[in-house]
Amino acid sequence: MIPQHRWQTYPTSIFSVMSAEANAAGAVNLAQGFPDFNGPEAVIEAACDAMKKGLNQYAPATGIKSLRDAISRRYQTAYDLKYDSELEVTVHSGATEAIWCAVQAFCGPGDEAIGIAPFYDSYPAACHAGGATLKTVALKPPHWKVDANEIERLVTPKTKMILINTPHNPTGRVLTRAEMEGIAAVARKHDLIVISDEVYEEIVFEPAVHIPMASMPGMRDRTITISSTSKTFSFTGWKIGYACAPAALTEGIRRVHQFTVFCSATPLQHAMVRAFELGDEYYKQFRSDYLLRRNSLLASIRAAGFDAPAPEGTYFISAGYERLAPHVNDLEFSLNLVRHQKLATIPLSPFYLPGDPVCKELRQVRFAFCKTPETLKKAEQILAAIGPAT
Ligand SMILES: Cc1ncc(COP(=O)(O)O)c(C=O)c1O
């Protein structure tokens, strides 16, 4: 007899559902957020070199020193944030694993975490695994603004942490200084840890500016900043992420990390040292390529009758289809789109807690534009043919 009561409480990820649909339909896949192009050649060569040199055995659990140093230097140059690479920087197998470890370390049975919905879908799973509860503040289109008062209303004596994400997937919002300050004030007042998922930190479009939570007054000592080379260097399949946090928090994260994966792929860590050496020119080009992709897909989405604010960051556009199909829920809309028009998107309601009343009226799907011009062109041709019958 196979016990099912444990695993059945984890839903099947919407990404698996929509990718299977996309494959079955032979659709253009703007559903899952992975680039359909390679990251920099120099980084691939560095990985091959590392493997050929025999750097193929377990790395230190905390990550190789040269990569921790490179991450520490990047925080210093980009944000003037200082992290001691020995005690405050940890390499993880993707941001997902870092989030998992951070949640397990500080949020246990009976504890509560407060998040913002829509959320990256590993957050509730990580809380649930540890026996904690995730409560959320639901953002609403079209402005998707974060109201810190709503966060504060959810604080109870059981609350241990606030989990945020900026630049925000799926809405494309980059939280403003005022919004960040509002969240920071709640964390300081109630002595809470903040896990700040900043994996899209390098994909921000002017005039928006990414403000790390750790740079807000009084926040460095209570913030775990999580980021990933998946997004910054376009190697989502390599799963090299990292966490920066003060030593006291890092110690907790590292204890859990030892018993999840112990360490991340050694040659890929060496390659990421090379990636961090690419420097400012790389980041500039990276952003300007994404800006072109964003603008071109956004224009097609709007021309097709969707209502979509321009994303300030990330490689996602959340678009409202109310004018196209006012009475169809978002899962059905996405399924119709992939099955009949051969265009895969992601409905937004799976990024809210089950039963969240906001989802009743939510008429939103997410398009990913981390795709080649050829893929985007195909998507744009499909969009040009879409009408109110969808
Ligand atoms: C907000 C957010 N956090 C974390 C991740 C996962 O990053 P990684 O691939 O490094 O695990 C994603 C990936 O889609 C994401 O959108």
Short mmCIF file of C-alpha atoms and ligand atoms in Angstrom, two decimals:
data_model
loop_
_atom_site.label_atom_id
_atom_site.label_comp_id
_atom_site.label_asym_id
_atom_site.label_seq_id
_atom_site.Cartn_x
_atom_site.Cartn_y
_atom_site.Cartn_z
CA MET A 1 0.00 0.00 0.00
CA ILE A 2 1.55 3.29 -1.09
CA PRO A 3 0.85 6.12 1.37
CA GLN A 4 -0.54 9.09 -0.56
CA HIS A 5 -1.72 11.54 2.05
CA ARG A 6 1.66 13.33 2.17
CA TRP A 7 2.54 13.89 -1.47
CA GLN A 8 -1.00 14.50 -2.63
CA THR A 9 -1.06 17.78 -0.73
CA TYR A 10 1.48 19.13 -3.26
CA PRO A 11 -0.30 20.23 -6.44
CA THR A 12 1.09 19.39 -9.89
CA SER A 13 2.98 22.47 -10.94
CA ILE A 14 1.12 24.53 -13.54
CA PHE A 15 4.40 24.68 -15.48
CA SER A 16 4.34 20.90 -15.95
CA VAL A 17 0.68 21.06 -16.96
CA MET A 18 1.13 23.82 -19.55
CA SER A 19 4.40 22.47 -20.92
CA ALA A 20 2.75 19.08 -21.50
CA GLU A 21 -0.13 20.87 -23.25
CA ALA A 22 2.32 22.90 -25.34
CA ASN A 23 4.19 19.76 -26.41
CA ALA A 24 0.99 17.89 -27.22
CA ALA A 25 -0.28 20.78 -29.35
CA GLY A 26 3.10 21.57 -30.94
CA ALA A 27 2.50 25.09 -29.64
CA VAL A 28 4.78 28.11 -29.35
CA ASN A 29 5.73 27.94 -25.70
CA LEU A 30 5.64 31.26 -23.89
CA ALA A 31 4.53 29.46 -20.74
CA GLN A 32 7.62 28.38 -18.87
CA GLY A 33 10.21 31.02 -18.04
CA PHE A 34 13.29 29.51 -19.63
CA PRO A 35 15.30 31.11 -22.42
CA ASP A 36 15.21 29.13 -25.68
CA PHE A 37 18.74 30.40 -26.38
CA ASN A 38 22.12 29.74 -24.83
CA GLY A 39 23.87 31.84 -22.24
CA PRO A 40 27.32 33.30 -23.03
CA GLU A 41 29.70 31.01 -24.92
CA ALA A 42 32.60 31.92 -22.61
CA VAL A 43 30.66 30.47 -19.68
CA ILE A 44 29.95 27.23 -21.54
CA GLU A 45 33.65 26.96 -22.39
CA ALA A 46 34.56 27.56 -18.76
CA ALA A 47 32.27 24.69 -17.72
CA CYS A 48 33.84 22.35 -20.30
CA ASP A 49 37.35 23.41 -19.20
CA ALA A 50 36.50 22.75 -15.57
CA MET A 51 35.22 19.27 -16.40
CA LYS A 52 38.29 18.47 -18.51
CA LYS A 53 40.56 19.70 -15.73
CA GLY A 54 38.95 17.15 -13.43
CA LEU A 55 36.92 19.55 -11.30
CA ASN A 56 34.16 16.99 -11.11
CA GLN A 57 33.94 15.93 -7.50
CA TYR A 58 31.94 17.35 -4.56
CA ALA A 59 32.43 21.04 -3.95
CA PRO A 60 32.49 22.49 -0.42
CA ALA A 61 28.91 22.55 0.85
CA THR A 62 28.94 26.35 1.08
CA GLY A 63 30.10 26.73 -2.54
CA ILE A 64 33.59 27.16 -4.04
CA LYS A 65 35.44 30.12 -2.56
CA SER A 66 36.08 31.84 -5.91
CA LEU A 67 32.34 31.90 -6.66
CA ARG A 68 31.41 33.13 -3.19
CA ASP A 69 34.01 35.88 -3.68
CA ALA A 70 32.57 36.79 -7.08
CA ILE A 71 29.04 37.02 -5.64
CA SER A 72 30.28 39.15 -2.77
CA ARG A 73 32.05 41.51 -5.21
CA ARG A 74 28.90 41.84 -7.32
CA TYR A 75 26.81 42.93 -4.30
CA GLN A 76 29.47 45.44 -3.39
CA THR A 77 29.72 46.99 -6.90
CA ALA A 78 26.04 46.85 -7.78
CA TYR A 79 24.49 47.93 -4.46
CA ASP A 80 27.30 48.83 -2.09
CA LEU A 81 26.26 45.87 0.09
CA LYS A 82 29.09 44.07 1.84
CA TYR A 83 28.91 40.32 2.44
CA ASP A 84 31.74 38.28 3.91
CA SER A 85 32.17 35.42 1.45
CA GLU A 86 33.26 33.04 4.23
CA LEU A 87 30.35 33.56 6.57
CA GLU A 88 27.57 35.25 4.65
CA VAL A 89 27.40 33.85 1.11
CA THR A 90 26.16 30.34 0.24
CA VAL A 91 25.90 28.72 -3.17
CA HIS A 92 22.73 26.72 -3.73
CA SER A 93 21.26 24.47 -6.41
CA GLY A 94 19.13 27.27 -7.76
CA ALA A 95 17.17 29.93 -5.96
CA THR A 96 14.49 27.31 -5.38
CA GLU A 97 16.79 25.30 -3.12
CA ALA A 98 17.95 28.45 -1.35
CA ILE A 99 14.33 29.42 -0.63
CA TRP A 100 13.63 25.91 0.60
CA CYS A 101 16.58 25.96 2.99
CA ALA A 102 15.80 29.46 4.28
CA VAL A 103 12.17 28.56 4.96
CA GLN A 104 13.04 25.25 6.64
CA ALA A 105 15.69 26.92 8.78
CA PHE A 106 13.43 29.56 10.27
CA CYS A 107 9.81 28.49 9.87
CA GLY A 108 8.63 25.24 11.46
CA PRO A 109 5.48 23.48 12.65
CA GLY A 110 2.83 25.97 13.72
CA ASP A 111 4.78 29.00 12.45
CA GLU A 112 3.49 31.43 9.87
CA ALA A 113 5.04 33.20 6.91
CA ILE A 114 3.48 36.09 5.03
CA GLY A 115 3.87 36.29 1.28
CA ILE A 116 2.58 38.25 -1.65
CA ALA A 117 0.34 36.59 -4.23
CA PRO A 118 0.79 35.94 -7.08
CA PHE A 119 3.91 34.08 -5.92
CA TYR A 120 6.58 31.73 -7.26
CA ASP A 121 4.93 28.39 -6.57
CA SER A 122 7.72 26.91 -4.47
CA TYR A 123 6.91 29.30 -1.58
CA PRO A 124 3.76 27.57 -0.29
CA ALA A 125 5.33 24.15 -0.88
CA ALA A 126 8.41 25.10 1.17
CA CYS A 127 6.25 26.41 4.02
CA HIS A 128 3.97 23.41 3.91
CA ALA A 129 6.88 20.94 4.00
CA GLY A 130 8.06 22.39 7.27
CA GLY A 131 4.60 22.38 8.80
CA ALA A 132 4.28 26.15 8.56
CA THR A 133 1.43 28.15 7.03
CA LEU A 134 1.81 30.72 4.27
CA LYS A 135 -0.66 33.59 4.44
CA THR A 136 -0.76 36.01 1.55
CA VAL A 137 -1.68 39.51 0.55
CA ALA A 138 -3.30 39.28 -2.88
CA LEU A 139 -2.18 41.85 -5.45
CA LYS A 140 -4.71 42.96 -8.02
CA PRO A 141 -4.41 44.06 -11.62
CA PRO A 142 -3.76 46.40 -13.27
CA HIS A 143 -1.45 48.15 -10.78
CA TRP A 144 -0.36 45.18 -8.65
CA LYS A 145 0.64 47.52 -5.81
CA VAL A 146 1.85 46.16 -2.48
CA ASP A 147 0.10 47.65 0.55
CA ALA A 148 2.21 47.11 3.68
CA ASN A 149 -0.86 47.70 5.87
CA GLU A 150 -2.38 44.55 4.44
CA ILE A 151 0.82 42.67 5.29
CA GLU A 152 0.76 44.00 8.84
CA ARG A 153 -2.84 42.89 9.27
CA LEU A 154 -1.69 39.29 8.76
CA VAL A 155 1.00 39.41 11.46
CA THR A 156 0.30 37.22 14.50
CA PRO A 157 2.53 36.04 17.36
CA LYS A 158 3.29 32.98 15.17
CA THR A 159 4.65 34.99 12.25
CA LYS A 160 8.34 34.36 11.60
CA MET A 161 8.98 35.82 8.18
CA ILE A 162 7.87 37.82 5.19
CA LEU A 163 8.61 36.37 1.78
CA ILE A 164 8.86 38.89 -1.04
CA ASN A 165 9.92 38.89 -4.67
CA THR A 166 11.14 41.90 -6.61
CA PRO A 167 11.36 42.31 -9.60
CA HIS A 168 8.15 40.37 -9.39
CA ASN A 169 7.16 37.27 -11.27
CA PRO A 170 4.55 37.19 -12.84
CA THR A 171 3.43 40.82 -12.79
CA GLY A 172 6.67 42.43 -13.94
CA ARG A 173 6.45 44.95 -11.09
CA VAL A 174 9.64 46.34 -9.57
CA LEU A 175 8.70 47.37 -6.04
CA THR A 176 9.25 51.07 -5.38
CA ARG A 177 11.30 52.42 -2.51
CA ALA A 178 8.04 53.39 -0.75
CA GLU A 179 6.66 49.85 -1.06
CA MET A 180 9.97 48.35 0.13
CA GLU A 181 10.07 50.76 3.06
CA GLY A 182 6.51 49.80 4.00
CA ILE A 183 7.44 46.11 4.10
CA ALA A 184 10.71 46.85 5.92
CA ALA A 185 8.84 48.84 8.57
CA VAL A 186 6.54 45.88 9.29
CA ALA A 187 9.54 43.53 9.54
CA ARG A 188 11.40 45.85 11.93
CA LYS A 189 8.35 46.54 14.07
CA HIS A 190 7.46 42.86 14.51
CA ASP A 191 11.03 41.54 14.49
CA LEU A 192 10.57 39.39 11.38
CA ILE A 193 13.04 37.89 8.93
CA VAL A 194 12.56 38.85 5.28
CA ILE A 195 13.36 36.40 2.52
CA SER A 196 13.83 38.58 -0.52
CA ASP A 197 13.76 36.67 -3.79
CA GLU A 198 15.59 38.94 -6.22
CA VAL A 199 16.34 36.48 -9.03
CA TYR A 200 15.35 39.02 -11.70
CA GLU A 201 17.53 41.78 -10.26
CA GLU A 202 19.41 42.24 -13.55
CA ILE A 203 16.29 42.42 -15.73
CA VAL A 204 14.97 45.89 -14.94
CA PHE A 205 13.85 48.51 -17.47
CA GLU A 206 14.44 52.22 -16.97
CA PRO A 207 13.18 54.24 -15.24
CA ALA A 208 12.55 51.40 -12.76
CA VAL A 209 15.39 50.67 -10.35
CA HIS A 210 15.90 47.48 -8.39
CA ILE A 211 16.24 48.16 -4.67
CA PRO A 212 17.51 45.18 -2.66
CA MET A 213 15.63 44.73 0.61
CA ALA A 214 18.98 44.37 2.42
CA SER A 215 19.86 47.95 1.40
CA MET A 216 16.85 49.43 3.24
CA PRO A 217 17.63 51.03 6.61
CA GLY A 218 17.97 48.47 9.38
CA MET A 219 17.26 45.54 7.06
CA ARG A 220 20.63 43.96 6.28
CA ASP A 221 20.65 42.04 9.55
CA ARG A 222 17.22 40.50 9.09
CA THR A 223 17.21 39.87 5.32
CA ILE A 224 18.09 36.75 3.36
CA THR A 225 18.67 37.85 -0.21
CA ILE A 226 18.29 35.12 -2.78
CA SER A 227 19.31 35.32 -6.41
CA SER A 228 20.27 33.03 -9.25
CA THR A 229 22.54 32.71 -12.24
CA SER A 230 19.60 30.93 -13.93
CA LYS A 231 18.11 34.27 -14.91
CA THR A 232 21.14 36.57 -15.01
CA PHE A 233 23.23 34.37 -17.30
CA SER A 234 20.46 32.38 -19.01
CA PHE A 235 21.41 28.95 -17.69
CA THR A 236 18.22 27.84 -15.97
CA GLY A 237 19.16 24.18 -16.35
CA TRP A 238 22.37 24.57 -14.41
CA LYS A 239 20.56 25.59 -11.23
CA ILE A 240 23.28 27.66 -9.61
CA GLY A 241 21.70 30.08 -7.16
CA TYR A 242 22.87 31.77 -3.99
CA ALA A 243 21.85 33.33 -0.71
CA CYS A 244 23.47 36.30 1.03
CA ALA A 245 22.58 36.89 4.66
CA PRO A 246 24.21 37.93 7.92
CA ALA A 247 26.29 35.19 9.54
CA ALA A 248 23.65 34.25 12.13
CA LEU A 249 21.05 33.60 9.43
CA THR A 250 23.56 32.01 7.06
CA GLU A 251 24.48 29.45 9.69
CA GLY A 252 20.87 28.24 9.80
CA ILE A 253 20.52 28.12 6.02
CA ARG A 254 23.78 26.17 5.67
CA ARG A 255 22.72 23.54 8.20
CA VAL A 256 19.64 22.74 6.11
CA HIS A 257 21.54 22.97 2.82
CA GLN A 258 23.95 20.23 3.99
CA PHE A 259 21.06 17.79 4.04
CA THR A 260 19.17 18.84 0.93
CA VAL A 261 21.80 18.69 -1.82
CA PHE A 262 24.97 19.15 0.30
CA CYS A 263 26.65 20.99 -2.59
CA SER A 264 25.93 22.24 -6.11
CA ALA A 265 27.55 21.05 -9.37
CA THR A 266 31.28 21.78 -9.13
CA PRO A 267 32.21 22.54 -12.78
CA LEU A 268 29.16 24.76 -13.16
CA GLN A 269 30.20 26.78 -10.12
CA HIS A 270 33.62 27.30 -11.75
CA ALA A 271 31.90 28.43 -14.94
CA MET A 272 29.86 30.96 -12.99
CA VAL A 273 33.05 32.58 -11.71
CA ARG A 274 33.75 33.31 -15.39
CA ALA A 275 30.18 34.61 -15.83
CA PHE A 276 30.64 37.17 -13.07
CA GLU A 277 33.80 38.39 -14.84
CA LEU A 278 31.80 39.42 -17.93
CA GLY A 279 31.19 42.78 -16.32
CA ASP A 280 29.05 45.84 -17.05
CA GLU A 281 28.99 45.51 -20.84
CA TYR A 282 27.30 42.14 -20.43
CA TYR A 283 24.58 43.47 -18.11
CA LYS A 284 23.94 46.45 -20.40
CA GLN A 285 23.54 44.31 -23.50
CA PHE A 286 21.44 41.78 -21.58
CA ARG A 287 18.97 44.46 -20.50
CA SER A 288 18.78 46.12 -23.88
CA ASP A 289 18.10 42.76 -25.60
CA TYR A 290 15.28 42.12 -23.15
CA LEU A 291 13.88 45.60 -23.64
CA LEU A 292 13.53 44.98 -27.39
CA ARG A 293 11.84 41.64 -26.77
CA ARG A 294 9.52 43.15 -24.19
CA ASN A 295 8.46 46.02 -26.45
CA SER A 296 7.79 43.86 -29.45
CA LEU A 297 5.73 41.22 -27.62
CA LEU A 298 3.88 43.84 -25.59
CA ALA A 299 2.78 45.64 -28.76
CA SER A 300 1.41 42.39 -30.22
CA ILE A 301 -0.34 41.43 -26.99
CA ARG A 302 -2.04 44.80 -26.81
CA ALA A 303 -2.96 44.75 -30.50
CA ALA A 304 -4.64 41.37 -29.93
CA GLY A 305 -6.99 42.98 -27.40
CA PHE A 306 -5.29 42.19 -24.11
CA ASP A 307 -4.78 44.87 -21.46
CA ALA A 308 -1.20 44.76 -20.28
CA PRO A 309 0.85 47.29 -18.38
CA ALA A 310 4.49 47.42 -19.52
CA PRO A 311 6.53 45.26 -17.15
CA GLU A 312 9.15 47.24 -15.24
CA GLY A 313 11.32 44.17 -14.80
CA THR A 314 11.54 40.36 -15.29
CA TYR A 315 10.89 38.64 -18.61
CA PHE A 316 7.16 38.26 -18.08
CA ILE A 317 4.09 40.15 -19.22
CA SER A 318 0.87 39.61 -17.28
CA ALA A 319 -2.02 40.44 -19.55
CA GLY A 320 -5.74 40.81 -18.90
CA TYR A 321 -8.06 39.13 -21.45
CA GLU A 322 -11.31 40.49 -20.06
CA ARG A 323 -12.19 42.17 -23.36
CA LEU A 324 -11.56 38.94 -25.28
CA ALA A 325 -13.34 36.42 -23.07
CA PRO A 326 -14.97 38.07 -20.05
CA HIS A 327 -16.66 34.94 -18.72
CA VAL A 328 -13.88 32.39 -19.12
CA ASN A 329 -11.62 31.56 -16.18
CA ASP A 330 -7.88 31.84 -16.66
CA LEU A 331 -7.10 28.12 -16.74
CA GLU A 332 -9.75 27.55 -19.38
CA PHE A 333 -8.54 30.56 -21.35
CA SER A 334 -4.95 29.26 -21.32
CA LEU A 335 -6.08 25.78 -22.31
CA ASN A 336 -8.15 27.18 -25.19
CA LEU A 337 -5.22 29.28 -26.32
CA VAL A 338 -2.75 26.41 -26.34
CA ARG A 339 -5.11 23.82 -27.82
CA HIS A 340 -6.82 25.94 -30.48
CA GLN A 341 -4.33 28.73 -31.26
CA LYS A 342 -1.13 26.82 -30.39
CA LEU A 343 0.19 29.47 -28.04
CA ALA A 344 1.13 28.41 -24.50
CA THR A 345 0.80 30.87 -21.62
CA ILE A 346 0.35 30.41 -17.87
CA PRO A 347 -2.87 31.29 -16.01
CA LEU A 348 -2.24 33.43 -12.93
CA SER A 349 -4.65 31.86 -10.45
CA PRO A 350 -2.30 28.94 -9.53
CA PHE A 351 0.02 31.61 -8.10
CA TYR A 352 -2.56 32.48 -5.45
CA LEU A 353 -3.55 30.33 -2.49
CA PRO A 354 -6.43 27.95 -3.29
CA GLY A 355 -9.76 29.70 -2.88
CA ASP A 356 -8.35 33.23 -2.83
CA PRO A 357 -11.40 35.38 -3.67
CA VAL A 358 -9.29 37.53 -6.03
CA CYS A 359 -9.09 34.55 -8.41
CA LYS A 360 -12.84 34.57 -9.07
CA GLU A 361 -12.56 37.66 -11.19
CA LEU A 362 -8.96 37.21 -12.29
CA ARG A 363 -8.77 37.30 -16.07
CA GLN A 364 -5.00 37.21 -16.45
CA VAL A 365 -2.40 35.09 -18.21
CA ARG A 366 1.38 35.35 -18.25
CA PHE A 367 3.54 35.49 -21.37
CA ALA A 368 7.31 34.87 -21.11
CA PHE A 369 9.50 36.82 -23.50
CA CYS A 370 12.84 35.14 -22.74
CA LYS A 371 12.71 33.73 -26.26
CA THR A 372 14.55 34.15 -29.57
CA PRO A 373 13.23 36.73 -32.05
CA GLU A 374 12.09 33.76 -34.20
CA THR A 375 9.97 32.28 -31.39
CA LEU A 376 8.54 35.68 -30.54
CA LYS A 377 7.72 36.30 -34.20
CA LYS A 378 5.76 33.04 -34.35
CA ALA A 379 3.90 34.04 -31.18
CA GLU A 380 3.18 37.46 -32.64
CA GLN A 381 1.71 35.91 -35.79
CA ILE A 382 -0.63 33.84 -33.64
CA LEU A 383 -1.58 36.87 -31.56
CA ALA A 384 -2.37 38.81 -34.73
CA ALA A 385 -5.01 36.19 -35.56
CA ILE A 386 -6.64 36.18 -32.11
CA GLY A 387 -10.08 37.68 -31.68
CA PRO A 388 -12.99 37.74 -29.25
CA ALA A 389 -13.88 34.11 -30.16
CA THR A 390 -10.95 32.69 -28.14
C1 LIG B 1 10.52 34.43 -8.56
C2 LIG B 1 11.36 33.24 -8.83
N1 LIG B 1 12.14 32.76 -7.85
C3 LIG B 1 12.92 31.68 -8.04
C4 LIG B 1 12.95 31.04 -9.26
C5 LIG B 1 13.80 29.81 -9.42
O1 LIG B 1 15.11 30.07 -9.71
P1 LIG B 1 16.13 28.85 -9.90
O2 LIG B 1 16.02 28.38 -11.31
O3 LIG B 1 17.45 29.46 -9.63
O4 LIG B 1 15.76 27.81 -8.92
C6 LIG B 1 12.15 31.49 -10.30
C7 LIG B 1 12.15 30.78 -11.60
O5 LIG B 1 11.26 30.86 -12.39
C8 LIG B 1 11.34 32.62 -10.08
O6 LIG B 1 10.56 33.10 -11.05
#
